Tab-separated table of C-alpha atoms in Angstrom:
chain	number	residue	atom	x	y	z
A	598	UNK	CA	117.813	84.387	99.180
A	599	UNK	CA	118.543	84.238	95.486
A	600	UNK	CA	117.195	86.935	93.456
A	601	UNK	CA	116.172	86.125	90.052
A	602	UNK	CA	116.274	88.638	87.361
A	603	UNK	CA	114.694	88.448	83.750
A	604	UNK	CA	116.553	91.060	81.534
A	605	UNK	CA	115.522	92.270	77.955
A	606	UNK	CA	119.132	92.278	76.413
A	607	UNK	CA	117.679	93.534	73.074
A	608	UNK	CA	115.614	96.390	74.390
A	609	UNK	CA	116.609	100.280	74.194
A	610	UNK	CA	118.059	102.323	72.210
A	611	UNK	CA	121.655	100.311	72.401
A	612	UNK	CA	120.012	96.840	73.162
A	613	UNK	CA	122.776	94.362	74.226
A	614	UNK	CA	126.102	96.940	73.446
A	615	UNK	CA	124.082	98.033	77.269
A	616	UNK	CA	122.276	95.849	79.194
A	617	UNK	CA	125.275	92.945	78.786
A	618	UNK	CA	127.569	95.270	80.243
A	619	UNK	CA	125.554	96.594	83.115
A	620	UNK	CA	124.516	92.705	84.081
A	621	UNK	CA	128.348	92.288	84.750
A	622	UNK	CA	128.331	95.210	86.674
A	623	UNK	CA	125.087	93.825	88.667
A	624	UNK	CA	126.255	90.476	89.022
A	625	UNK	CA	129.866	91.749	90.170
A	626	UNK	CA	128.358	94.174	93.104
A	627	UNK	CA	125.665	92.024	94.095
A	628	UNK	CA	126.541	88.683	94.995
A	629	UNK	CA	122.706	87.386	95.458
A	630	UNK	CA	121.549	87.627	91.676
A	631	UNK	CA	121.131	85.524	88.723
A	632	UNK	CA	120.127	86.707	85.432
A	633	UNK	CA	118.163	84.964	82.578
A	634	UNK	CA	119.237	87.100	79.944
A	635	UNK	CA	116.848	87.306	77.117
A	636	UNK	CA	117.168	88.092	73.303
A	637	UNK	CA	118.678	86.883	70.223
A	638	UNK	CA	120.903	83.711	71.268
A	639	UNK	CA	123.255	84.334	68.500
A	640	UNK	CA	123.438	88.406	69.336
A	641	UNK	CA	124.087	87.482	73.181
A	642	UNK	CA	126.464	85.462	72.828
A	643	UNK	CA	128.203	86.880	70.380
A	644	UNK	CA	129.120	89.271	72.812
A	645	UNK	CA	129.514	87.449	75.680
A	646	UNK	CA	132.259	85.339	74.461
A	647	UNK	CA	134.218	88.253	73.813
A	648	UNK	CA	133.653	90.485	77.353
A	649	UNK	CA	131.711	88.322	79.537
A	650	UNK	CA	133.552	86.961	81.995
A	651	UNK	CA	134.217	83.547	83.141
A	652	UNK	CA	133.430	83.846	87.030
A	653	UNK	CA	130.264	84.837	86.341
A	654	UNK	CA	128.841	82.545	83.528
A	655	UNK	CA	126.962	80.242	86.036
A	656	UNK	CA	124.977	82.618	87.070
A	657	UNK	CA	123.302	83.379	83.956
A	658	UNK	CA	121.604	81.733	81.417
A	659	UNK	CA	120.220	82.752	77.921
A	660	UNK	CA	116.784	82.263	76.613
A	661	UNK	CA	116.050	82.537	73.520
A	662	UNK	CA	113.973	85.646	71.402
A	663	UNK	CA	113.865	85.871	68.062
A	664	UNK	CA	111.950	89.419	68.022
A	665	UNK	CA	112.479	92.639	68.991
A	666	UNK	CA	109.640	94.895	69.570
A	667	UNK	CA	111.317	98.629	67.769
A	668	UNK	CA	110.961	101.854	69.953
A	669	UNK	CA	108.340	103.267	67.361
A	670	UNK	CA	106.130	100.287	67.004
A	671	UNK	CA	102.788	100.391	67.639
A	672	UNK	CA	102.157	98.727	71.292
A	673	UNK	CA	98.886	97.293	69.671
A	674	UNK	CA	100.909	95.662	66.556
A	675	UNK	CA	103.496	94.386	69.079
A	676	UNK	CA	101.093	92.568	70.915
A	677	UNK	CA	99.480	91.191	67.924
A	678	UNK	CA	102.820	90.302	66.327
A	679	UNK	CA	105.820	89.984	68.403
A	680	UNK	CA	104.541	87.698	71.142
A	681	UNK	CA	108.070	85.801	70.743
A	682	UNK	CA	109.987	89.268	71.304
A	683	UNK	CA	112.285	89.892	74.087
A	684	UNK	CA	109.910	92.070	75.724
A	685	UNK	CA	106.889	89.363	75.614
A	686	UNK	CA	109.245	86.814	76.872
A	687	UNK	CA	110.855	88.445	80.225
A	688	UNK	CA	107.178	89.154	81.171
A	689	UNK	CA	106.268	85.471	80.691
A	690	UNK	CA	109.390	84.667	82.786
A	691	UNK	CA	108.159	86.729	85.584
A	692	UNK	CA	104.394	85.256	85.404
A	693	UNK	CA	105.113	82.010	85.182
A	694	UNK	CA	107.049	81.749	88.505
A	695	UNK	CA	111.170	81.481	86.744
A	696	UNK	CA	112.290	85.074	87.480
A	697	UNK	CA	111.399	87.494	90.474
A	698	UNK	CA	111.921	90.476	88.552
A	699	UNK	CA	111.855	91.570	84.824
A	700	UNK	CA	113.682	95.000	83.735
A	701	UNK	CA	113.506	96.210	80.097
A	702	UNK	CA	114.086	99.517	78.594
A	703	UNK	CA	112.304	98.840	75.455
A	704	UNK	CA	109.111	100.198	73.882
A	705	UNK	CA	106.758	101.931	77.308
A	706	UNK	CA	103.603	101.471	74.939
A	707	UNK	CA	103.992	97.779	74.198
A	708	UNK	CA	105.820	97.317	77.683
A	709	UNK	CA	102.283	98.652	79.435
A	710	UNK	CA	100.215	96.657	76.727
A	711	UNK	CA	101.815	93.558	77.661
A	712	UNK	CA	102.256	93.800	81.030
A	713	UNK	CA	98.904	94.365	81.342
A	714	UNK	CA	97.629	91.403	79.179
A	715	UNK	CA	100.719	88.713	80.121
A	716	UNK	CA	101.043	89.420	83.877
A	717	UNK	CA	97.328	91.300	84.816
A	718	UNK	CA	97.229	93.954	88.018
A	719	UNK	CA	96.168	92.601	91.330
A	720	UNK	CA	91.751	92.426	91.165
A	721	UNK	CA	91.937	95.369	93.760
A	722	UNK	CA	93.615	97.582	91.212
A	723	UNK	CA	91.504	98.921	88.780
A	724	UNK	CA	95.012	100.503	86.668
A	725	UNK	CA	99.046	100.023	86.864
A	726	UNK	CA	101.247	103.208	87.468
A	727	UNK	CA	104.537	104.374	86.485
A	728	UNK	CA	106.392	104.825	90.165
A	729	UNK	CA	110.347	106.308	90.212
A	730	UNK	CA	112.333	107.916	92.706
A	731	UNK	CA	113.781	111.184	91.998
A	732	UNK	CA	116.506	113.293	93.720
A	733	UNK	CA	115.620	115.554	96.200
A	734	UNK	CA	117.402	118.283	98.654
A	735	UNK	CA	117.027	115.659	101.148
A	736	UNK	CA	117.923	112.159	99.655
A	737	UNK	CA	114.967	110.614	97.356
A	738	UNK	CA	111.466	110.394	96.964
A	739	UNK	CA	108.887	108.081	95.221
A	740	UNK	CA	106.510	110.040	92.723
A	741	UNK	CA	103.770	108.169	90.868
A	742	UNK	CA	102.288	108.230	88.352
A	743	UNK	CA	104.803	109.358	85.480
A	744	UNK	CA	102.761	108.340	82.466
A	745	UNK	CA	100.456	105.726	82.715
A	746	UNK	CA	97.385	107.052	83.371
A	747	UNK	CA	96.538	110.803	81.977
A	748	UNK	CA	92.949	111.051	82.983
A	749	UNK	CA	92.487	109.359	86.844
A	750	UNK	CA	89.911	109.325	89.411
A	751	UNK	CA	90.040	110.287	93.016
A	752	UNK	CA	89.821	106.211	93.553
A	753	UNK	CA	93.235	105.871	91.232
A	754	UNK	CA	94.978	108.537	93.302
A	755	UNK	CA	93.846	106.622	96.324
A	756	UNK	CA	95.695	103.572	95.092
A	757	UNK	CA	98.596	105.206	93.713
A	758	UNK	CA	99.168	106.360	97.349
A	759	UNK	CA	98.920	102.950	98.645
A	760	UNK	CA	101.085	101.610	96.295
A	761	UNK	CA	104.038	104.123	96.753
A	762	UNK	CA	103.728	104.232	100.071
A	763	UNK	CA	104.484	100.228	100.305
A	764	UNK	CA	106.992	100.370	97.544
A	765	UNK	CA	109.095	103.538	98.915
A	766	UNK	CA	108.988	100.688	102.230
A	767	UNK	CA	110.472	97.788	100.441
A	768	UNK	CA	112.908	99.927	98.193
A	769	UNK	CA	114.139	102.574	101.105
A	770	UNK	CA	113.291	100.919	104.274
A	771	UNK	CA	111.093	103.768	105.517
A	772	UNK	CA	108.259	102.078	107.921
A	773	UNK	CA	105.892	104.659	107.432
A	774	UNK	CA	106.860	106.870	104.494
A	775	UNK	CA	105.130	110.311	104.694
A	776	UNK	CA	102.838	110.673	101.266
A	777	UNK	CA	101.525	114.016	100.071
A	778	UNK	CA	99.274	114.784	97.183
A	779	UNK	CA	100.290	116.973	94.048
A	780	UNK	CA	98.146	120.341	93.680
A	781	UNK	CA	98.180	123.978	93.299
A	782	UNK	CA	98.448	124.876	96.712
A	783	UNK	CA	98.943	123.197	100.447
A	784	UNK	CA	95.428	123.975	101.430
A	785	UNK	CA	93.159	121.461	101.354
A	786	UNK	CA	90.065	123.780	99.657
A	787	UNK	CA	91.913	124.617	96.458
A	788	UNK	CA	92.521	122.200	93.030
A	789	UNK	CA	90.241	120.675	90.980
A	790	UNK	CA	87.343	118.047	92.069
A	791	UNK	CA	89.314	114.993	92.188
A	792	UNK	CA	92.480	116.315	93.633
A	793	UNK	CA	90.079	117.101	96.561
A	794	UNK	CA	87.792	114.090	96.564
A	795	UNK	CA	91.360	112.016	96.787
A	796	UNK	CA	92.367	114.123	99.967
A	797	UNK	CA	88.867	112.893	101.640
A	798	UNK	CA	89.713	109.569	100.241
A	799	UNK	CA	93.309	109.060	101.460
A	800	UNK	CA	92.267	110.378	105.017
A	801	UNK	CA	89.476	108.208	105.107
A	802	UNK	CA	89.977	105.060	103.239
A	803	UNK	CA	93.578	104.158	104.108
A	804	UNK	CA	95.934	104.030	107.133
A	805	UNK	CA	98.523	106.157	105.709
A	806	UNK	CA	100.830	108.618	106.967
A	807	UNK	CA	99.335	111.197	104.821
A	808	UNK	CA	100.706	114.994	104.978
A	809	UNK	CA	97.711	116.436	102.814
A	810	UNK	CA	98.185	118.244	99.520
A	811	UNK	CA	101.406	119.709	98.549
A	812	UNK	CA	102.775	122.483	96.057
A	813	UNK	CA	105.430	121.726	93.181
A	814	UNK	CA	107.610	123.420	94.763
A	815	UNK	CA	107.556	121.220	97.905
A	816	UNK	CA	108.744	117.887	96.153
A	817	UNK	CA	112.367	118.808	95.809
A	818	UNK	CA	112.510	119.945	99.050
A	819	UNK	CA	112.099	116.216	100.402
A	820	UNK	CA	109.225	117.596	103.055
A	821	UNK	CA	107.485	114.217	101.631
A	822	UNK	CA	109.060	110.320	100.762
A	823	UNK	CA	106.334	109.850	98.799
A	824	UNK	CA	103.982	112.211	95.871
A	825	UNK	CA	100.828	111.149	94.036
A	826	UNK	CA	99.435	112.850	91.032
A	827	UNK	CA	97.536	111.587	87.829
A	828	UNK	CA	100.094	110.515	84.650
A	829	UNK	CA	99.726	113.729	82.951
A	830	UNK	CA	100.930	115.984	85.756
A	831	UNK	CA	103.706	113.285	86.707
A	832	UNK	CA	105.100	113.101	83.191
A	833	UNK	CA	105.359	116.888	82.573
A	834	UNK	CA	106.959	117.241	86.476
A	835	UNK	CA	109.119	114.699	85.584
A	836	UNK	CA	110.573	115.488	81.984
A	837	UNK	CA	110.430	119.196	83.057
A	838	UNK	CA	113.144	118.316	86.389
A	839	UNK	CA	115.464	116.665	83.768
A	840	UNK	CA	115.603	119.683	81.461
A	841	UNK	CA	116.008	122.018	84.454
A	842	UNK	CA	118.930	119.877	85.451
A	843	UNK	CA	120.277	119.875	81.836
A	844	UNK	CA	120.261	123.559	81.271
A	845	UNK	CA	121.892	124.041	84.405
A	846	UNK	CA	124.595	122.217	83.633
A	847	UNK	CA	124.953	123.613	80.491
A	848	UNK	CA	124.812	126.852	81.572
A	849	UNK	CA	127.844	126.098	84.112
A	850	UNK	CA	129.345	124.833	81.460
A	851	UNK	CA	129.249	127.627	79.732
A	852	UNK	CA	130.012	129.832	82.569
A	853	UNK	CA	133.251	128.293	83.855
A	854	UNK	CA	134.811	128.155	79.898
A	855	UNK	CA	133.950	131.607	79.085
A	856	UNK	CA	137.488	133.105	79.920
A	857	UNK	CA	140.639	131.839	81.573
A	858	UNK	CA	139.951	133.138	85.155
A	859	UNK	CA	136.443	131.176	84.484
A	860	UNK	CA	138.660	128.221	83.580
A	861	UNK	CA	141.259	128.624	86.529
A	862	UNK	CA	137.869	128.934	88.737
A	863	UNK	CA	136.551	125.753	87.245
A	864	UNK	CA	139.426	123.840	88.299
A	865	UNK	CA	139.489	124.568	91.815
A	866	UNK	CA	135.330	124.016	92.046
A	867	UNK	CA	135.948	120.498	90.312
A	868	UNK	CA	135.766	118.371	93.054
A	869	UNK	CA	132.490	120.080	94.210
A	870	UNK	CA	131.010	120.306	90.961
A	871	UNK	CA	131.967	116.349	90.484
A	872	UNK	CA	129.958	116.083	93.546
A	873	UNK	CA	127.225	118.179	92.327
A	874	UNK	CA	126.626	116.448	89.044
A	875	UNK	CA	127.224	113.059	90.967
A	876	UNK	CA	124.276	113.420	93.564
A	877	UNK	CA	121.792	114.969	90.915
A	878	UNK	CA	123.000	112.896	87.850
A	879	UNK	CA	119.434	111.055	86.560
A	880	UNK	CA	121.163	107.988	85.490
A	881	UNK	CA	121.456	107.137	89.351
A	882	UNK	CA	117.640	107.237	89.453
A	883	UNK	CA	117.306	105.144	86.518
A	884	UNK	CA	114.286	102.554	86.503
A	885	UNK	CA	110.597	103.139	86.938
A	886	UNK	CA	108.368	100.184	88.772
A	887	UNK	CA	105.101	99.552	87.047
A	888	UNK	CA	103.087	99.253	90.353
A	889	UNK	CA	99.808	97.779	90.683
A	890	UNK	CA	101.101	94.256	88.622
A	891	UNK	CA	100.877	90.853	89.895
A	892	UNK	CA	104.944	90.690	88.950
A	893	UNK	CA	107.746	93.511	89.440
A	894	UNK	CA	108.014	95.020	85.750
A	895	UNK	CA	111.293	97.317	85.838
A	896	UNK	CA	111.326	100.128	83.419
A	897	UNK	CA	114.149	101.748	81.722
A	898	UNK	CA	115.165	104.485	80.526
A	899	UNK	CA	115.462	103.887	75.976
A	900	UNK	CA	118.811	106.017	76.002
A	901	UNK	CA	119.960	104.615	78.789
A	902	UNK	CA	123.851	103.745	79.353
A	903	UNK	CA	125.022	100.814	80.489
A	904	UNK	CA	125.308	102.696	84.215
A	905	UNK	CA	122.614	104.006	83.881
A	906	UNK	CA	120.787	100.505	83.227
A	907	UNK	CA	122.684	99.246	85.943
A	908	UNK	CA	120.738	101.303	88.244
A	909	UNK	CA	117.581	100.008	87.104
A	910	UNK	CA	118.431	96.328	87.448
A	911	UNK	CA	119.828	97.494	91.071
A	912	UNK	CA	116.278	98.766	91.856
A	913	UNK	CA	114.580	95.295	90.584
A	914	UNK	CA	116.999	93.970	93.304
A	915	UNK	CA	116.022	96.311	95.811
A	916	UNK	CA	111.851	95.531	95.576
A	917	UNK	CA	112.490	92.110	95.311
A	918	UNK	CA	114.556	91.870	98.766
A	919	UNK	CA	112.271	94.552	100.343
A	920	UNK	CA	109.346	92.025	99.433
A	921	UNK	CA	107.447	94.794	97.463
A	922	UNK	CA	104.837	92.288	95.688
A	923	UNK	CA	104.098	90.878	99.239
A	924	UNK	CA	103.122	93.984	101.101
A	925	UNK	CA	101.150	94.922	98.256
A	926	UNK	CA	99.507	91.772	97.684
A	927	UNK	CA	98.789	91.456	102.050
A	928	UNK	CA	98.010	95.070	102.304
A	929	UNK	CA	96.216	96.580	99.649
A	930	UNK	CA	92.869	94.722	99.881
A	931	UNK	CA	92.521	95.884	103.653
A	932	UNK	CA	94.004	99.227	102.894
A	933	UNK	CA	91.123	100.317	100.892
A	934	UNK	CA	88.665	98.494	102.708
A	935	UNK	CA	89.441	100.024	106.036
């Protein structure tokens, strides 16, 4: 099985400085990809005559964007006006049949906008959501959704659980992942009225392995694989683990240079501090799917490094080979009709 990838070289903060790099990297570990790398021909290979190397040129090939949607443009005015951007064109790849996968860290507005209106969700779906895995105590798990969707119905949660339960299967391997459901409390008779309509939902409507609600506490503790909440919830859970992880490192930081014992200290804990930082570090997480879409859409991280955009293009691989857009297209009609 080949596995075809559609990358937006211009997109990010760094555009192709990034993504070029980390598509060697891909195409170096993983010996089953191609890559139609998209963006301004004379920007790509520009660089690619000067690092790319020569093993690996036939398994690539360049299409051609003139625009670039920017990070602060209006998602409305890109779709309007930049139709021939990088971002517009890896979507078109993936909808018209030439790529299997399309992974951009450009612009999440106009990356929704068009996704939406280029590729279109499944007719079950009623809206896409931003699905990740984050680190846990335990390995990984899927939460969804990070952003998306800020206001949701009990139906949305209902198909957000669906959706990461198949796509925690394709990326992990789990057969039955175990899904719980974001709220203030484990029992079932507190949060608000459609955190509890979605438990009644979930038990009744679908076949999953559902655990029931759990606290915010629970999700780092791995006691799930995979946890639904609404956009606005997701998002703050989300951006508030990464600063909890960056002051803690800072804090060590400080900690272990305050004083030459400290320092002495710090030198015998590298290794396990290496370790530390290694098995919590977000880059290795990098790359959000945008579930619920009749193509795999790959989201990056804008600052993203060139590892760290290796790691979403890794997870692009990953749902394609699990067949992630097959489960969900075989499985989500009966799911909530059952």
């Amino acid at each position: 099985m080949t596995i075809r990838l559609a990358v937006d070289c211009m997109g990010g903060d760094c555009g192709a400085s990034v993504t070029l790099p980390a598509v060697v990297n891909l195409l170096d570990s993983s010996l089953d990809v191609v890559c139609s790398l998209v963006g301004i021909e004379t920007v790509i290979r520009k660089w690619m005559d000067d690092n790319f190397p020569e093993r690996l040129l036939s398994r690539v090939n360049i299409v051609h964007a003139p625009d670039v949607v920017n990070m602060d443009e209006s998602p409305n005015v890109a779709l309007r006006k930049k139709r021939d951007s990088s971002l517009a064109k890896v979507m078109e790849l993936v909808q018209g049949g030439e790529a299997d996968a399309c992974v951009s860290a450009g612009n999440t507005g106009a990356l929704m906008v068009f996704a939406y209106f280029i590729i279109k969700t499944f007719d079950s779906i009623e809206r896409p959501a931003i699905a990740t895995m984050i680190p846990t105590t335990r390995g990984s798990v899927c939460m969804l959704d990070l952003g998306a969707n800020v206001d949701c119905r009990a139906v949305h949660l209902l198909q957000f659980a669906i959706m990461g339960s198949l796509l925690t299967k394709a990326v992990t391997g789990i057969s039955s992942p175990l899904v719980g459901l974001l709220n203030v409390g484990g029992e079932e008779i507190k949060g608000n009225s459609v955190v509890k309509e979605a438990v009644q939902l979930i038990r009744q409507q679908s076949n999953l392995n559902f655990h029931g609600s759990i606290e915010g506490s629970d999700i780092f503790n791995g006691i799930v694989d995979v946890v639904v909440c609404d956009g606005f919830v997701g998002n703050i859970v989300l951006k508030s683990s990464e600063g909890l992880l960056h002051m803690l490192s800072t804090a060590l930081k400080q900690e272990f240079s305050s004083g030459v014992m400290n320092r002495l200290a710090a030198i015998a804990a590298y290794p396990m501090l290496r370790r530390f930082r290694d098995r919590f570090d977000s880059r290795r997480y990098n790359g959000a799917c945008l579930v619920g879409l009749r193509s795999l859409v790959i989201k990056s991280h804008g600052s993203a490094d060139a590892y760290a955009f290796e790691q979403a293009l890794h997870y692009a691989a990953k749902a394609v080979r699990g067949r992630f857009l097959s489960l969900l297209e075989d499985s989500i009609t009966n799911a909530l009709d059952s």
